[in-house]
PDB file of C-alpha atoms in Angstrom:
ATOM      1  CA  MET A   1      15.036 -15.085  22.874  1.00  0.00           C
ATOM      2  CA  VAL A   2      11.867 -14.629  24.923  1.00  0.00           C
ATOM      3  CA  GLN A   3       8.785 -14.442  22.756  1.00  0.00           C
ATOM      4  CA  GLU A   4       6.968 -11.168  23.247  1.00  0.00           C
ATOM      5  CA  GLU A   5       3.351 -10.979  24.293  1.00  0.00           C
ATOM      6  CA  SER A   6       0.551 -10.434  21.814  1.00  0.00           C
ATOM      7  CA  VAL A   7       0.493  -7.013  20.161  1.00  0.00           C
ATOM      8  CA  LYS A   8      -2.138  -4.730  18.692  1.00  0.00           C
ATOM      9  CA  LEU A   9      -1.584  -3.597  15.110  1.00  0.00           C
ATOM     10  CA  GLU A  10      -3.294  -0.252  14.605  1.00  0.00           C
ATOM     11  CA  TYR A  11      -2.430   3.238  13.430  1.00  0.00           C
ATOM     12  CA  LYS A  12      -1.831   5.783  16.197  1.00  0.00           C
ATOM     13  CA  LEU A  13      -1.751   9.048  14.313  1.00  0.00           C
ATOM     14  CA  LYS A  14      -1.292  12.312  16.200  1.00  0.00           C
ATOM     15  CA  SER A  15      -2.931  15.520  15.059  1.00  0.00           C
ATOM     16  CA  GLY A  16      -0.429  17.782  13.350  1.00  0.00           C
ATOM     17  CA  GLU A  17       2.174  15.038  13.032  1.00  0.00           C
ATOM     18  CA  ILE A  18       3.933  14.961   9.672  1.00  0.00           C
ATOM     19  CA  LEU A  19       5.381  11.806   8.132  1.00  0.00           C
ATOM     20  CA  GLU A  20       7.418  11.634   4.955  1.00  0.00           C
ATOM     21  CA  TYR A  21       7.611   8.540   2.781  1.00  0.00           C
ATOM     22  CA  LYS A  22       9.669   7.656  -0.249  1.00  0.00           C
ATOM     23  CA  THR A  23       7.727   5.582  -2.772  1.00  0.00           C
ATOM     24  CA  ASN A  24       9.252   3.682  -5.696  1.00  0.00           C
ATOM     25  CA  ILE A  25       7.131   1.914  -8.309  1.00  0.00           C
ATOM     26  CA  GLU A  26       9.183  -0.210 -10.679  1.00  0.00           C
ATOM     27  CA  SER A  27       7.434  -1.854 -13.617  1.00  0.00           C
ATOM     28  CA  ASN A  28       8.632  -4.181 -16.360  1.00  0.00           C
ATOM     29  CA  ASN A  29       6.261  -4.903 -19.266  1.00  0.00           C
ATOM     30  CA  ASP A  30       6.718  -7.504 -21.992  1.00  0.00           C
ATOM     31  CA  TYR A  31       4.223  -7.365 -24.880  1.00  0.00           C
ATOM     32  CA  ASN A  32       4.075  -9.933 -27.693  1.00  0.00           C
ATOM     33  CA  ASP A  33       1.453 -10.150 -30.464  1.00  0.00           C
ATOM     34  CA  GLY A  34       3.181 -12.740 -32.614  1.00  0.00           C
ATOM     35  CA  GLU A  35       4.667 -10.143 -34.933  1.00  0.00           C
ATOM     36  CA  LYS A  36       6.539  -7.907 -32.561  1.00  0.00           C
ATOM     37  CA  ASN A  37       7.888  -8.027 -29.041  1.00  0.00           C
ATOM     38  CA  VAL A  38       7.954  -4.776 -27.065  1.00  0.00           C
ATOM     39  CA  GLN A  39       9.634  -4.405 -23.680  1.00  0.00           C
ATOM     40  CA  GLN A  40       9.264  -1.365 -21.453  1.00  0.00           C
ATOM     41  CA  GLN A  41      10.847  -0.537 -18.132  1.00  0.00           C
ATOM     42  CA  SER A  42       9.566   2.300 -15.974  1.00  0.00           C
ATOM     43  CA  LEU A  43      10.419   3.706 -12.571  1.00  0.00           C
ATOM     44  CA  VAL A  44       8.336   6.237 -10.661  1.00  0.00           C
ATOM     45  CA  GLU A  45       9.919   7.838  -7.603  1.00  0.00           C
ATOM     46  CA  MET A  46       7.975  10.089  -5.230  1.00  0.00           C
ATOM     47  CA  ILE A  47       8.428  11.846  -1.915  1.00  0.00           C
ATOM     48  CA  MET A  48       5.065  12.098  -0.188  1.00  0.00           C
ATOM     49  CA  GLU A  49       4.162  14.047   2.940  1.00  0.00           C
ATOM     50  CA  GLN A  50       1.371  12.768   5.170  1.00  0.00           C
ATOM     51  CA  LYS A  51      -0.268  14.998   7.771  1.00  0.00           C
ATOM     52  CA  ALA A  52      -3.049  14.051  10.175  1.00  0.00           C
ATOM     53  CA  ALA A  53      -5.232  17.138  10.353  1.00  0.00           C
ATOM     54  CA  MET A  54      -8.016  15.897  12.617  1.00  0.00           C
ATOM     55  CA  LEU A  55      -8.872  12.916  14.817  1.00  0.00           C
ATOM     56  CA  GLU A  56     -12.330  11.582  15.613  1.00  0.00           C
ATOM     57  CA  LEU A  57     -13.123  10.027  18.996  1.00  0.00           C
ATOM     58  CA  ASP A  58     -13.096   6.546  17.461  1.00  0.00           C
ATOM     59  CA  GLY A  59      -9.575   7.069  16.107  1.00  0.00           C
ATOM     60  CA  THR A  60     -10.624   7.853  12.531  1.00  0.00           C
ATOM     61  CA  ALA A  61      -8.144  10.359  11.091  1.00  0.00           C
ATOM     62  CA  ALA A  62      -8.500  13.032   8.438  1.00  0.00           C
ATOM     63  CA  ILE A  63      -5.259  12.874   6.475  1.00  0.00           C
ATOM     64  CA  GLU A  64      -3.788  15.171   3.851  1.00  0.00           C
ATOM     65  CA  VAL A  65      -1.181  13.649   1.547  1.00  0.00           C
ATOM     66  CA  THR A  66       0.997  15.928  -0.598  1.00  0.00           C
ATOM     67  CA  ILE A  67       3.253  14.773  -3.429  1.00  0.00           C
ATOM     68  CA  LYS A  68       6.301  16.932  -2.712  1.00  0.00           C
ATOM     69  CA  SER A  69       8.617  15.778  -5.497  1.00  0.00           C
ATOM     70  CA  GLY A  70       9.064  12.995  -7.974  1.00  0.00           C
ATOM     71  CA  SER A  71      10.212  11.753 -11.327  1.00  0.00           C
ATOM     72  CA  VAL A  72       9.307   9.106 -13.853  1.00  0.00           C
ATOM     73  CA  LYS A  73      11.814   7.214 -15.966  1.00  0.00           C
ATOM     74  CA  VAL A  74      10.727   5.177 -19.002  1.00  0.00           C
ATOM     75  CA  ASN A  75      13.359   3.061 -20.765  1.00  0.00           C
ATOM     76  CA  GLY A  76      16.076   5.247 -19.262  1.00  0.00           C
ATOM     77  CA  LYS A  77      14.521   8.593 -20.222  1.00  0.00           C
ATOM     78  CA  GLU A  78      13.697  10.662 -17.151  1.00  0.00           C
ATOM     79  CA  GLU A  79      10.932  13.249 -16.868  1.00  0.00           C
ATOM     80  CA  ALA A  80       9.399  15.266 -14.047  1.00  0.00           C
ATOM     81  CA  LEU A  81       6.376  13.758 -12.371  1.00  0.00           C
ATOM     82  CA  PRO A  82       3.358  15.718 -13.681  1.00  0.00           C
ATOM     83  CA  ASN A  83       1.337  15.637 -10.435  1.00  0.00           C
ATOM     84  CA  VAL A  84       3.952  17.117  -8.092  1.00  0.00           C
ATOM     85  CA  GLY A  85       2.174  19.388  -5.614  1.00  0.00           C
ATOM     86  CA  GLN A  86      -1.088  17.457  -5.750  1.00  0.00           C
ATOM     87  CA  LYS A  87      -2.917  17.150  -2.433  1.00  0.00           C
ATOM     88  CA  ILE A  88      -5.087  14.169  -1.583  1.00  0.00           C
ATOM     89  CA  SER A  89      -7.499  14.220   1.349  1.00  0.00           C
ATOM     90  CA  MET A  90      -8.753  11.020   2.957  1.00  0.00           C
ATOM     91  CA  LEU A  91     -10.403   9.554   6.026  1.00  0.00           C
ATOM     92  CA  MET A  92      -8.724   6.477   7.513  1.00  0.00           C
ATOM     93  CA  ARG A  93      -9.783   4.220  10.371  1.00  0.00           C
ATOM     94  CA  LYS A  94      -7.307   2.941  12.966  1.00  0.00           C
ATOM     95  CA  ASN A  95      -7.063  -0.373  11.142  1.00  0.00           C
ATOM     96  CA  GLY A  96      -5.899   1.365   7.947  1.00  0.00           C
ATOM     97  CA  GLU A  97      -9.202   1.154   6.092  1.00  0.00           C
ATOM     98  CA  ILE A  98      -9.722   4.142   3.782  1.00  0.00           C
ATOM     99  CA  ILE A  99     -13.379   5.168   4.024  1.00  0.00           C
ATOM    100  CA  LYS A 100     -13.304   8.376   1.978  1.00  0.00           C
ATOM    101  CA  THR A 101     -10.865  10.046  -0.419  1.00  0.00           C
ATOM    102  CA  SER A 102     -10.821  13.151  -2.613  1.00  0.00           C
ATOM    103  CA  VAL A 103      -9.286  11.176  -5.483  1.00  0.00           C
ATOM    104  CA  ASP A 104     -10.992   8.252  -7.159  1.00  0.00           C
ATOM    105  CA  ILE A 105      -8.684   5.371  -6.215  1.00  0.00           C
ATOM    106  CA  PRO A 106      -9.350   2.211  -8.278  1.00  0.00           C
ATOM    107  CA  PHE A 107      -8.592  -0.093  -5.336  1.00  0.00           C
ATOM    108  CA  THR A 108      -8.973  -0.316  -1.565  1.00  0.00           C
ATOM    109  CA  GLN A 109      -6.125  -1.286   0.726  1.00  0.00           C
ATOM    110  CA  PRO A 110      -6.499  -4.284   3.036  1.00  0.00           C
ATOM    111  CA  SER A 111      -6.870  -3.444   6.719  1.00  0.00           C
ATOM    112  CA  LEU A 112      -5.111  -4.591   9.891  1.00  0.00           C
ATOM    113  CA  PRO A 113      -6.759  -7.205  12.142  1.00  0.00           C
ATOM    114  CA  GLU A 114      -9.090  -6.131  14.929  1.00  0.00           C
ATOM    115  CA  GLN A 115      -7.755  -8.710  17.397  1.00  0.00           C
ATOM    116  CA  LEU A 116      -4.421  -8.956  19.193  1.00  0.00           C
ATOM    117  CA  VAL A 117      -1.862 -11.080  17.347  1.00  0.00           C
ATOM    118  CA  ARG A 118       1.076 -13.279  18.297  1.00  0.00           C
ATOM    119  CA  ILE A 119       3.944 -14.542  16.173  1.00  0.00           C
ATOM    120  CA  GLY A 120       2.584 -17.095  13.734  1.00  0.00           C
ATOM    121  CA  ASP A 121      -0.952 -15.670  13.645  1.00  0.00           C
ATOM    122  CA  ARG A 122      -2.540 -15.343  10.216  1.00  0.00           C
ATOM    123  CA  TRP A 123      -5.443 -13.265   8.963  1.00  0.00           C
ATOM    124  CA  GLU A 124      -7.182 -12.483   5.708  1.00  0.00           C
ATOM    125  CA  GLY A 125      -7.942  -9.259   3.909  1.00  0.00           C
ATOM    126  CA  GLU A 126      -9.551  -8.155   0.673  1.00  0.00           C
ATOM    127  CA  SER A 127      -8.617  -5.514  -1.855  1.00  0.00           C
ATOM    128  CA  ILE A 128     -11.469  -4.304  -4.050  1.00  0.00           C
ATOM    129  CA  ILE A 129     -10.408  -3.252  -7.556  1.00  0.00           C
ATOM    130  CA  ASN A 130     -12.746  -1.397  -9.893  1.00  0.00           C
ATOM    131  CA  LEU A 131     -12.206  -2.339 -13.545  1.00  0.00           C
ATOM    132  CA  PRO A 132     -13.681   0.046 -16.154  1.00  0.00           C
ATOM    133  CA  GLN A 133     -14.764  -2.799 -18.441  1.00  0.00           C
ATOM    134  CA  LYS A 134     -16.554  -4.751 -15.693  1.00  0.00           C
ATOM    135  CA  PRO A 135     -19.731  -3.623 -13.886  1.00  0.00           C
ATOM    136  CA  GLU A 136     -18.859  -5.450 -10.671  1.00  0.00           C
ATOM    137  CA  PRO A 137     -15.655  -4.823  -8.699  1.00  0.00           C
ATOM    138  CA  LEU A 138     -12.963  -7.475  -8.480  1.00  0.00           C
ATOM    139  CA  ILE A 139     -12.120  -8.837  -5.032  1.00  0.00           C
ATOM    140  CA  ILE A 140      -8.507  -9.909  -4.495  1.00  0.00           C
ATOM    141  CA  LYS A 141      -7.744 -12.038  -1.428  1.00  0.00           C
ATOM    142  CA  TYR A 142      -4.669 -11.299   0.675  1.00  0.00           C
ATOM    143  CA  TYR A 143      -3.242 -13.476   3.436  1.00  0.00           C
ATOM    144  CA  TYR A 144      -1.042 -12.007   6.158  1.00  0.00           C
ATOM    145  CA  THR A 145       1.261 -13.714   8.641  1.00  0.00           C
ATOM    146  CA  PHE A 146       2.796 -12.057  11.701  1.00  0.00           C
ATOM    147  CA  SER A 147       6.217 -13.679  11.354  1.00  0.00           C
ATOM    148  CA  GLY A 148       8.332 -11.928  14.006  1.00  0.00           C
ATOM    149  CA  PHE A 149      10.040  -8.710  15.044  1.00  0.00           C
ATOM    150  CA  GLU A 150      12.752  -6.604  13.445  1.00  0.00           C
ATOM    151  CA  ASN A 151      14.522  -3.384  14.435  1.00  0.00           C
ATOM    152  CA  PHE A 152      14.622  -0.946  11.526  1.00  0.00           C
ATOM    153  CA  LEU A 153      15.495   2.782  11.487  1.00  0.00           C
ATOM    154  CA  GLY A 154      15.237   2.864  15.270  1.00  0.00           C
ATOM    155  CA  TYR A 155      11.746   1.332  15.361  1.00  0.00           C
ATOM    156  CA  HIS A 156      10.823  -2.038  16.857  1.00  0.00           C
ATOM    157  CA  CYS A 157       8.631  -3.438  14.103  1.00  0.00           C
ATOM    158  CA  ALA A 158       6.239  -6.308  13.623  1.00  0.00           C
ATOM    159  CA  VAL A 159       7.141  -8.195  10.438  1.00  0.00           C
ATOM    160  CA  ILE A 160       4.068  -9.007   8.350  1.00  0.00           C
ATOM    161  CA  LYS A 161       4.398 -11.391   5.413  1.00  0.00           C
ATOM    162  CA  ILE A 162       1.995 -10.769   2.534  1.00  0.00           C
ATOM    163  CA  ASP A 163       0.705 -13.324   0.048  1.00  0.00           C
ATOM    164  CA  SER A 164      -2.021 -13.118  -2.571  1.00  0.00           C
ATOM    165  CA  PRO A 165      -2.413 -16.383  -4.487  1.00  0.00           C
ATOM    166  CA  GLU A 166      -3.040 -16.359  -8.194  1.00  0.00           C
ATOM    167  CA  THR A 167      -6.425 -14.961  -9.198  1.00  0.00           C
ATOM    168  CA  LYS A 168      -7.815 -15.420 -12.707  1.00  0.00           C
ATOM    169  CA  ILE A 169     -10.098 -12.731 -14.117  1.00  0.00           C
ATOM    170  CA  LYS A 170     -12.162 -12.766 -17.292  1.00  0.00           C
ATOM    171  CA  LEU A 171     -11.843  -9.289 -18.810  1.00  0.00           C
ATOM    172  CA  ASP A 172     -13.684  -9.996 -22.050  1.00  0.00           C
ATOM    173  CA  GLU A 173     -14.532 -12.852 -24.365  1.00  0.00           C
ATOM    174  CA  ASN A 174     -11.331 -14.936 -24.687  1.00  0.00           C
ATOM    175  CA  VAL A 175      -9.406 -12.307 -22.698  1.00  0.00           C
ATOM    176  CA  PHE A 176      -8.105 -13.358 -19.293  1.00  0.00           C
ATOM    177  CA  GLN A 177      -5.808 -11.831 -16.686  1.00  0.00           C
ATOM    178  CA  THR A 178      -4.052 -13.534 -13.791  1.00  0.00           C
ATOM    179  CA  LEU A 179      -2.673 -11.701 -10.762  1.00  0.00           C
ATOM    180  CA  LYS A 180      -0.559 -12.785  -7.810  1.00  0.00           C
ATOM    181  CA  ALA A 181       1.467 -10.881  -5.238  1.00  0.00           C
ATOM    182  CA  ASN A 182       3.762 -11.305  -2.266  1.00  0.00           C
ATOM    183  CA  GLY A 183       5.752  -9.045  -0.007  1.00  0.00           C
ATOM    184  CA  GLU A 184       6.595  -7.873   3.489  1.00  0.00           C
ATOM    185  CA  THR A 185       5.606  -4.968   5.714  1.00  0.00           C
ATOM    186  CA  LEU A 186       7.389  -3.551   8.750  1.00  0.00           C
ATOM    187  CA  PHE A 187       4.921  -1.918  11.139  1.00  0.00           C
ATOM    188  CA  ALA A 188       6.038  -0.037  14.271  1.00  0.00           C
ATOM    189  CA  TYR A 189       3.235  -1.273  16.519  1.00  0.00           C
ATOM    190  CA  LYS A 190       4.197   0.823  19.554  1.00  0.00           C
ATOM    191  CA  GLU A 191       4.095   4.066  17.550  1.00  0.00           C
ATOM    192  CA  GLY A 192       1.361   2.842  15.206  1.00  0.00           C
ATOM    193  CA  LYS A 193       3.226   3.718  12.002  1.00  0.00           C
ATOM    194  CA  LEU A 194       3.943   2.051   8.706  1.00  0.00           C
ATOM    195  CA  ILE A 195       7.747   2.003   8.410  1.00  0.00           C
ATOM    196  CA  LYS A 196       8.424  -0.006   5.284  1.00  0.00           C
ATOM    197  CA  SER A 197       6.518  -2.112   2.795  1.00  0.00           C
ATOM    198  CA  GLU A 198       7.613  -3.991  -0.310  1.00  0.00           C
ATOM    199  CA  VAL A 199       5.146  -5.820  -2.551  1.00  0.00           C
ATOM    200  CA  THR A 200       5.807  -7.567  -5.861  1.00  0.00           C
ATOM    201  CA  THR A 201       2.874  -8.149  -8.212  1.00  0.00           C
ATOM    202  CA  ILE A 202       2.931 -10.375 -11.286  1.00  0.00           C
ATOM    203  CA  ALA A 203       0.222  -9.857 -13.907  1.00  0.00           C
ATOM    204  CA  HIS A 204      -0.370 -11.893 -17.051  1.00  0.00           C
ATOM    205  CA  ILE A 205      -2.891 -11.012 -19.759  1.00  0.00           C
ATOM    206  CA  GLN A 206      -3.758 -13.584 -22.415  1.00  0.00           C
ATOM    207  CA  ALA A 207      -5.853 -12.713 -25.459  1.00  0.00           C
ATOM    208  CA  PRO A 208      -6.029 -14.147 -28.982  1.00  0.00           C
ATOM    209  CA  ASN A 209      -2.511 -13.635 -30.451  1.00  0.00           C
ATOM    210  CA  ILE A 210      -1.536 -11.292 -27.591  1.00  0.00           C
ATOM    211  CA  VAL A 211       0.419 -11.895 -24.402  1.00  0.00           C
ATOM    212  CA  LEU A 212       1.301  -9.178 -21.883  1.00  0.00           C
ATOM    213  CA  ASN A 213       3.406  -9.902 -18.810  1.00  0.00           C
ATOM    214  CA  THR A 214       3.956  -7.259 -16.129  1.00  0.00           C
ATOM    215  CA  LEU A 215       6.206  -7.413 -13.093  1.00  0.00           C
ATOM    216  CA  SER A 216       5.657  -4.533 -10.640  1.00  0.00           C
ATOM    217  CA  LYS A 217       7.522  -3.763  -7.437  1.00  0.00           C
ATOM    218  CA  LEU A 218       6.137  -1.228  -4.959  1.00  0.00           C
ATOM    219  CA  LYS A 219       8.403  -0.028  -2.162  1.00  0.00           C
ATOM    220  CA  ILE A 220       7.397   2.457   0.543  1.00  0.00           C
ATOM    221  CA  GLU A 221       9.775   3.562   3.286  1.00  0.00           C
ATOM    222  CA  ILE A 222       9.466   6.209   5.964  1.00  0.00           C
ATOM    223  CA  LEU A 223      11.951   9.070   5.739  1.00  0.00           C
ATOM    224  CA  LYS A 224      11.269  11.141   8.811  1.00  0.00           C
ATOM    225  CA  SER A 225       8.696  12.024  11.398  1.00  0.00           C
ATOM    226  CA  ALA A 226       7.925  15.509  12.690  1.00  0.00           C
ATOM    227  CA  PRO A 227       6.157  16.163  16.041  1.00  0.00           C
ATOM    228  CA  PRO A 228       2.762  17.876  16.234  1.00  0.00           C
ATOM    229  CA  LEU A 229       2.760  21.638  15.813  1.00  0.00           C
ATOM    230  CA  ILE A 230       3.908  23.516  18.920  1.00  0.00           C
ATOM    231  CA  GLY A 231       1.050  24.914  20.952  1.00  0.00           C
ATOM    232  CA  MET A 232      -1.555  22.644  19.392  1.00  0.00           C
ATOM    233  CA  SER A 233      -2.481  19.757  21.598  1.00  0.00           C
ATOM    234  CA  GLU A 234      -4.042  16.616  20.219  1.00  0.00           C
ATOM    235  CA  GLU A 235      -7.344  17.434  21.914  1.00  0.00           C
ATOM    236  CA  ALA A 236      -7.581  20.647  19.943  1.00  0.00           C
ATOM    237  CA  PHE A 237      -8.019  18.600  16.762  1.00  0.00           C
ATOM    238  CA  ILE A 238     -10.451  15.981  18.041  1.00  0.00           C
ATOM    239  CA  ALA A 239     -13.922  16.379  16.577  1.00  0.00           C
ATOM    240  CA  ARG A 240     -16.505  16.394  19.359  1.00  0.00           C
TER     241      ARG A 240
END
């Protein structure tokens, strides 16, 4: 197989274009305080619609995300997702960096590299997490590797391996938390779209007489893509 040339990883949103994603968040908690052991399994499923409403000249996009449907299941008992219908507005740069949002998100997502990449290239990113009990935000390091190409759902995707080594955090006196994560993202670099992403996070909290272990799996996968609205060209949405 002939190795492809270097590629640019950046979002190429089109004004009026609608993308739908299915998001699953699976979580397994194991709590032990020496007297009792409590296990809880939960699964949140959502269908989210993403629409680019406006594009700036530098490629920054105004995006509206709507939670169209969803459910939450805890230990086998299913309920409707309470925030169905919620709309979230945000501004996102071409590299995926969220610079403004209408909802207070406790973390920031790592961004794509500015430079062209070839198979085997590696880059770093940071996710900033705001913890209510700590005045300063926590910075989690992520390491990404462009590992190859894969065809998925009709898209030719760059495969990006994700790794966040174990980070130890002091939450309070004699209370510590460790976090580590790994996963994989499929990014359609020609279309500039996230196609699929799966990330597993392992968290461990240790306090006097208390241990809490959490295994979380986040999966996002594109469902469909709709073209821009008829009669509205991309230039009509660009802010001058």
